[in-house]
Short mmCIF file of C-alpha atoms and ligand atoms in Angstrom, two decimals:
data_model
loop_
_atom_site.label_atom_id
_atom_site.label_comp_id
_atom_site.label_asym_id
_atom_site.label_seq_id
_atom_site.Cartn_x
_atom_site.Cartn_y
_atom_site.Cartn_z
CA MET A 1 -0.20 -0.07 -0.06
CA ARG A 2 1.39 3.93 -0.84
CA LYS A 3 2.23 6.30 1.82
CA GLN A 4 -0.29 8.14 3.70
CA ILE A 5 0.97 11.48 5.05
CA ALA A 6 -0.79 13.66 7.27
CA ALA A 7 1.62 16.98 6.87
CA ALA A 8 1.31 20.15 9.16
CA ASN A 9 1.65 22.86 6.67
CA TRP A 10 2.50 25.89 9.01
CA LYS A 11 3.29 28.67 6.95
CA MET A 12 4.56 31.76 7.92
CA ASN A 13 3.19 30.96 11.99
CA LEU A 14 4.93 30.62 15.74
CA THR A 15 7.61 31.68 17.13
CA LEU A 16 9.95 29.74 18.19
CA PRO A 17 9.03 28.52 21.70
CA GLN A 18 5.25 27.95 20.25
CA ALA A 19 6.54 26.09 17.47
CA GLU A 20 8.80 23.39 19.95
CA GLN A 21 5.76 23.56 22.34
CA LEU A 22 3.51 22.18 19.63
CA LEU A 23 5.98 20.12 18.39
CA ASP A 24 7.08 18.75 22.05
CA THR A 25 2.97 18.46 22.44
CA LEU A 26 2.53 16.12 18.87
CA LEU A 27 5.62 13.78 19.67
CA ALA A 28 4.45 12.72 22.79
CA GLU A 29 2.39 10.71 21.42
CA ALA A 30 3.37 7.86 19.59
CA ALA A 31 4.92 7.75 16.65
CA PRO A 32 2.85 6.49 13.41
CA SER A 33 3.42 3.01 11.82
CA GLY A 34 3.87 1.15 8.58
CA ASN A 35 2.76 2.82 5.77
CA ARG A 36 1.24 6.26 7.58
CA GLN A 37 3.97 8.90 7.72
CA VAL A 38 3.85 12.48 9.38
CA VAL A 39 5.70 15.79 7.81
CA PHE A 40 6.09 19.38 9.19
CA ALA A 41 6.54 22.41 7.18
CA VAL A 42 8.03 24.18 9.23
CA PRO A 43 9.80 27.61 8.83
CA PHE A 44 13.18 27.52 7.70
CA PRO A 45 14.78 29.02 10.89
CA TYR A 46 13.09 26.31 12.49
CA LEU A 47 14.05 23.46 10.18
CA SER A 48 17.43 22.49 12.57
CA MET A 49 15.54 22.48 15.53
CA ALA A 50 12.52 20.63 14.18
CA GLN A 51 14.75 17.46 12.54
CA GLN A 52 16.61 17.44 15.73
CA LYS A 53 13.99 16.93 17.48
CA VAL A 54 12.62 13.66 15.17
CA GLN A 55 15.33 12.55 14.17
CA ASN A 56 15.04 8.98 16.15
CA ARG A 57 11.33 9.12 15.47
CA SER A 58 9.56 6.52 13.16
CA ASN A 59 8.10 7.63 9.97
CA THR A 60 8.79 11.35 11.40
CA PHE A 61 9.80 14.03 9.10
CA ILE A 62 10.27 17.63 9.00
CA ALA A 63 9.67 19.77 4.81
CA ALA A 64 10.34 23.02 4.23
CA GLN A 65 7.75 25.43 2.99
CA ASN A 66 10.04 25.99 -0.18
CA CYS A 67 13.83 25.61 -1.88
CA SER A 68 15.45 28.17 -4.61
CA ASN A 69 15.54 26.94 -8.24
CA ARG A 70 19.29 27.73 -8.03
CA LYS A 71 21.84 26.09 -7.26
CA ASN A 72 24.33 27.94 -4.71
CA GLY A 73 25.76 31.48 -5.16
CA ALA A 74 24.77 35.28 -4.67
CA TYR A 75 20.58 34.97 -4.36
CA THR A 76 20.04 36.59 -1.10
CA GLY A 77 17.18 35.51 0.81
CA GLU A 78 17.32 32.10 -0.66
CA VAL A 79 17.76 28.41 0.30
CA SER A 80 19.04 25.97 -1.42
CA ALA A 81 17.84 22.13 -2.28
CA GLU A 82 22.10 21.74 -1.06
CA MET A 83 21.18 23.75 2.74
CA LEU A 84 18.50 21.96 3.04
CA GLN A 85 20.16 18.01 2.57
CA SER A 86 22.79 19.14 4.65
CA LEU A 87 20.05 19.32 7.17
CA ASP A 88 19.11 15.72 6.44
CA ILE A 89 15.68 17.37 5.25
CA GLN A 90 13.62 14.62 3.47
CA TYR A 91 11.14 16.71 2.15
CA ALA A 92 10.45 20.58 0.16
CA VAL A 93 6.60 21.52 -0.31
CA LEU A 94 6.84 23.47 -3.68
CA GLY A 95 4.30 24.87 -5.24
CA HIS A 96 2.20 25.88 -3.15
CA SER A 97 -0.92 28.33 -4.08
CA GLU A 98 0.48 31.11 -2.04
CA ARG A 99 3.83 31.03 -3.50
CA ARG A 100 2.67 30.47 -7.21
CA GLU A 101 -0.08 33.70 -6.09
CA TYR A 102 2.50 35.70 -4.15
CA PHE A 103 5.25 35.07 -5.15
CA GLN A 104 4.61 34.42 -9.33
CA GLU A 105 5.97 30.51 -8.81
CA SER A 106 4.97 29.34 -12.56
CA ASN A 107 4.83 25.67 -13.44
CA GLN A 108 7.93 26.67 -15.62
CA LEU A 109 9.66 27.58 -11.89
CA LEU A 110 8.37 24.79 -10.18
CA ALA A 111 9.96 22.61 -13.17
CA GLU A 112 13.43 23.77 -11.67
CA LYS A 113 12.57 23.60 -8.30
CA LEU A 114 11.90 19.99 -8.05
CA ASN A 115 14.73 18.87 -9.99
CA ILE A 116 17.32 20.37 -7.87
CA SER A 117 15.36 18.87 -4.28
CA LEU A 118 15.63 15.66 -6.81
CA GLU A 119 18.91 15.82 -7.79
CA TYR A 120 19.82 16.45 -3.87
CA GLY A 121 17.60 13.21 -2.33
CA ILE A 122 14.58 16.17 -1.37
CA HIS A 123 10.98 14.81 -2.07
CA PRO A 124 8.63 17.29 -3.48
CA ILE A 125 5.45 17.42 -1.88
CA PHE A 126 4.42 19.41 -5.43
CA CYS A 127 1.01 20.85 -5.36
CA CYS A 128 -1.29 22.08 -7.93
CA GLY A 129 -5.28 23.21 -7.92
CA GLU A 130 -7.37 25.44 -9.38
CA PRO A 131 -8.96 29.03 -8.55
CA LEU A 132 -12.94 29.18 -7.53
CA GLN A 133 -13.56 30.97 -11.47
CA VAL A 134 -12.37 27.83 -13.12
CA ARG A 135 -14.54 25.63 -10.78
CA GLU A 136 -16.86 27.26 -11.85
CA GLN A 137 -16.31 27.27 -15.33
CA GLY A 138 -16.10 23.46 -15.11
CA THR A 139 -12.24 23.15 -16.50
CA GLN A 140 -10.55 22.30 -12.99
CA ASN A 141 -9.73 19.17 -15.05
CA GLU A 142 -7.84 21.12 -17.74
CA TYR A 143 -5.80 22.89 -15.10
CA VAL A 144 -4.71 20.70 -13.37
CA ALA A 145 -3.95 18.44 -16.19
CA THR A 146 -1.50 21.90 -17.66
CA GLN A 147 0.06 21.84 -14.29
CA LEU A 148 1.31 18.44 -14.25
CA ARG A 149 2.37 18.33 -17.56
CA GLU A 150 4.44 21.24 -17.52
CA SER A 151 5.66 21.35 -13.99
CA LEU A 152 6.40 16.70 -13.37
CA PHE A 153 5.83 15.38 -16.31
CA HIS A 154 9.26 15.77 -17.64
CA LEU A 155 10.18 13.40 -14.95
CA SER A 156 11.34 10.06 -14.98
CA SER A 157 9.70 7.02 -13.28
CA LEU A 158 12.09 6.70 -10.62
CA GLN A 159 11.69 10.23 -10.40
CA LEU A 160 8.61 10.83 -10.24
CA LEU A 161 8.68 7.56 -7.38
CA GLN A 162 10.18 10.08 -4.59
CA VAL A 163 7.33 12.86 -5.32
CA VAL A 164 3.84 13.67 -3.02
CA ILE A 165 1.54 15.40 -5.47
CA ALA A 166 -0.81 17.83 -2.98
CA TYR A 167 -4.19 18.61 -4.58
CA GLU A 168 -4.95 21.66 -3.44
CA PRO A 169 -8.37 23.85 -5.49
CA ILE A 170 -7.66 27.36 -3.49
CA TRP A 171 -10.47 27.86 -3.31
CA ALA A 172 -10.78 25.84 -0.12
CA ILE A 173 -7.56 26.86 1.26
CA GLY A 174 -7.94 28.21 4.58
CA THR A 175 -11.40 29.77 3.68
CA GLY A 176 -13.39 26.75 6.05
CA LYS A 177 -14.84 25.98 2.33
CA THR A 178 -13.67 22.07 2.50
CA ALA A 179 -14.31 20.47 -1.41
CA SER A 180 -16.62 17.46 -0.82
CA SER A 181 -14.65 13.77 -0.36
CA ALA A 182 -16.69 13.41 -3.62
CA GLN A 183 -14.96 16.23 -5.72
CA ALA A 184 -11.51 15.44 -3.58
CA GLN A 185 -11.43 11.73 -4.73
CA GLU A 186 -12.87 12.93 -7.91
CA MET A 187 -9.79 14.83 -8.63
CA HIS A 188 -7.67 12.12 -7.10
CA ALA A 189 -8.70 9.87 -9.76
CA PHE A 190 -8.41 12.18 -12.57
CA ILE A 191 -4.58 13.33 -11.31
CA ARG A 192 -4.12 9.18 -11.12
CA GLN A 193 -5.36 8.52 -13.96
CA GLN A 194 -2.66 11.51 -16.09
CA LEU A 195 -0.03 9.71 -14.48
CA THR A 196 -1.29 6.36 -15.54
CA GLU A 197 -1.39 7.52 -19.39
CA LYS A 198 2.58 9.13 -18.93
CA TYR A 199 3.75 6.95 -16.34
CA GLY A 200 2.13 3.34 -16.22
CA GLU A 201 -0.14 1.92 -13.74
CA GLN A 202 2.47 0.59 -11.25
CA VAL A 203 4.12 3.96 -10.99
CA SER A 204 0.98 5.82 -10.85
CA SER A 205 -0.47 3.68 -7.97
CA ALA A 206 2.36 4.19 -5.90
CA VAL A 207 2.17 8.17 -6.15
CA PRO A 208 0.45 9.10 -2.99
CA ILE A 209 -1.98 12.59 -3.61
CA LEU A 210 -2.77 14.31 -0.71
CA TYR A 211 -5.93 16.77 -0.33
CA GLY A 212 -5.50 19.93 1.33
CA GLY A 213 -7.95 22.79 1.81
CA SER A 214 -9.95 23.22 4.76
CA VAL A 215 -8.63 19.71 6.32
CA LYS A 216 -9.94 19.72 10.11
CA ALA A 217 -10.92 16.64 12.87
CA SER A 218 -13.90 16.91 11.91
CA ASN A 219 -13.49 15.91 7.82
CA ALA A 220 -10.38 14.32 7.98
CA ALA A 221 -11.51 10.59 8.10
CA GLU A 222 -14.53 11.54 5.48
CA LEU A 223 -11.88 12.48 3.03
CA PHE A 224 -8.69 10.41 3.72
CA ASN A 225 -11.03 7.48 3.23
CA GLN A 226 -11.72 7.84 -0.27
CA PRO A 227 -9.69 5.60 -1.98
CA ASP A 228 -7.60 8.02 -4.00
CA VAL A 229 -7.14 10.54 -1.28
CA ASP A 230 -3.53 9.60 0.34
CA GLY A 231 -4.33 11.85 3.53
CA GLY A 232 -3.96 16.00 3.91
CA LEU A 233 -1.46 18.71 3.94
CA VAL A 234 -3.13 21.07 6.72
CA GLY A 235 -3.01 24.70 7.56
CA GLY A 236 -4.95 25.91 9.91
CA ALA A 237 -5.63 22.95 11.89
CA SER A 238 -1.97 21.82 11.75
CA LEU A 239 -1.18 25.12 14.44
CA ILE A 240 -3.89 23.27 16.75
CA ALA A 241 -2.35 20.08 18.53
CA ASP A 242 -5.31 18.43 19.01
CA GLU A 243 -7.29 19.21 15.04
CA PHE A 244 -3.89 18.00 14.25
CA LYS A 245 -3.70 14.49 16.44
CA ALA A 246 -7.08 13.69 15.30
CA ILE A 247 -6.32 14.57 11.44
CA ILE A 248 -3.21 12.22 12.27
CA ALA A 249 -5.23 9.15 13.89
CA ALA A 250 -7.98 9.66 10.39
CA LEU A 251 -4.88 8.62 8.52
CA LYS A 252 -5.59 4.88 6.04
P1 PGA B 301 -5.56 25.17 5.49
O1 PGA B 301 -4.22 25.44 4.31
O2 PGA B 301 -5.81 24.41 5.55
O3 PGA B 301 -5.67 26.31 6.52
O4 PGA B 301 -6.88 25.14 4.50
C1 PGA B 301 -4.46 24.48 3.92
C2 PGA B 301 -2.84 24.76 2.99
O5 PGA B 301 -2.90 25.55 2.33
O6 PGA B 301 -1.72 24.16 2.29
#
């Protein structure tokens, strides 16, 4: 069975003491077992602290929320995949809709970021998903297929197997408006079908596809129980220990 992942996306929240406290509370629970994983995508300055806390814990990983498309050099303010690798970081969230919208990240730029993270052994959590007006026009499948084609489909099968996909409809992020479990399943099945057409069944059936957008304790189990929903990328609810604990417990 493919990996089932509860990924916390803290975004630009929490001071260092608050971050440590939240992690300590969550890490006091039993570690996930089997095919289940927990990932914490923390702000850059906390990566080292967080990595130290999880290093001896099974199935628990730290993610960066971004990484540069450049290898190294005079790019003030950027953080490279090589730096993440040197901290032993295993994952990086790439192409979150907030990065696409506020920092003009294009599908092409994201293809470069995927390449460089894979080169340094970082698993990309690649985000895709349509804005509200696209959903209203009913063209969300074409929209997401273009994101996949332009950012992912140059990868080899072996590279794709290192990637986690997160489908996050933009109209559901931070709005309290979750996609219904049927809407999530429909898009996840569509994404998997696109992967199957390009890479074949064996590869596509191994790639985890997370749902993101107002996942909370009260809706996680219903979403995660859909056959093509392999967990969630969770923003707001991941900042509340009891909410995130319940979300972890809802993994298949
Ligand atoms: P949300 O954010 O859970 O607060 O909607 C999800 C995300 O942006 O990854």
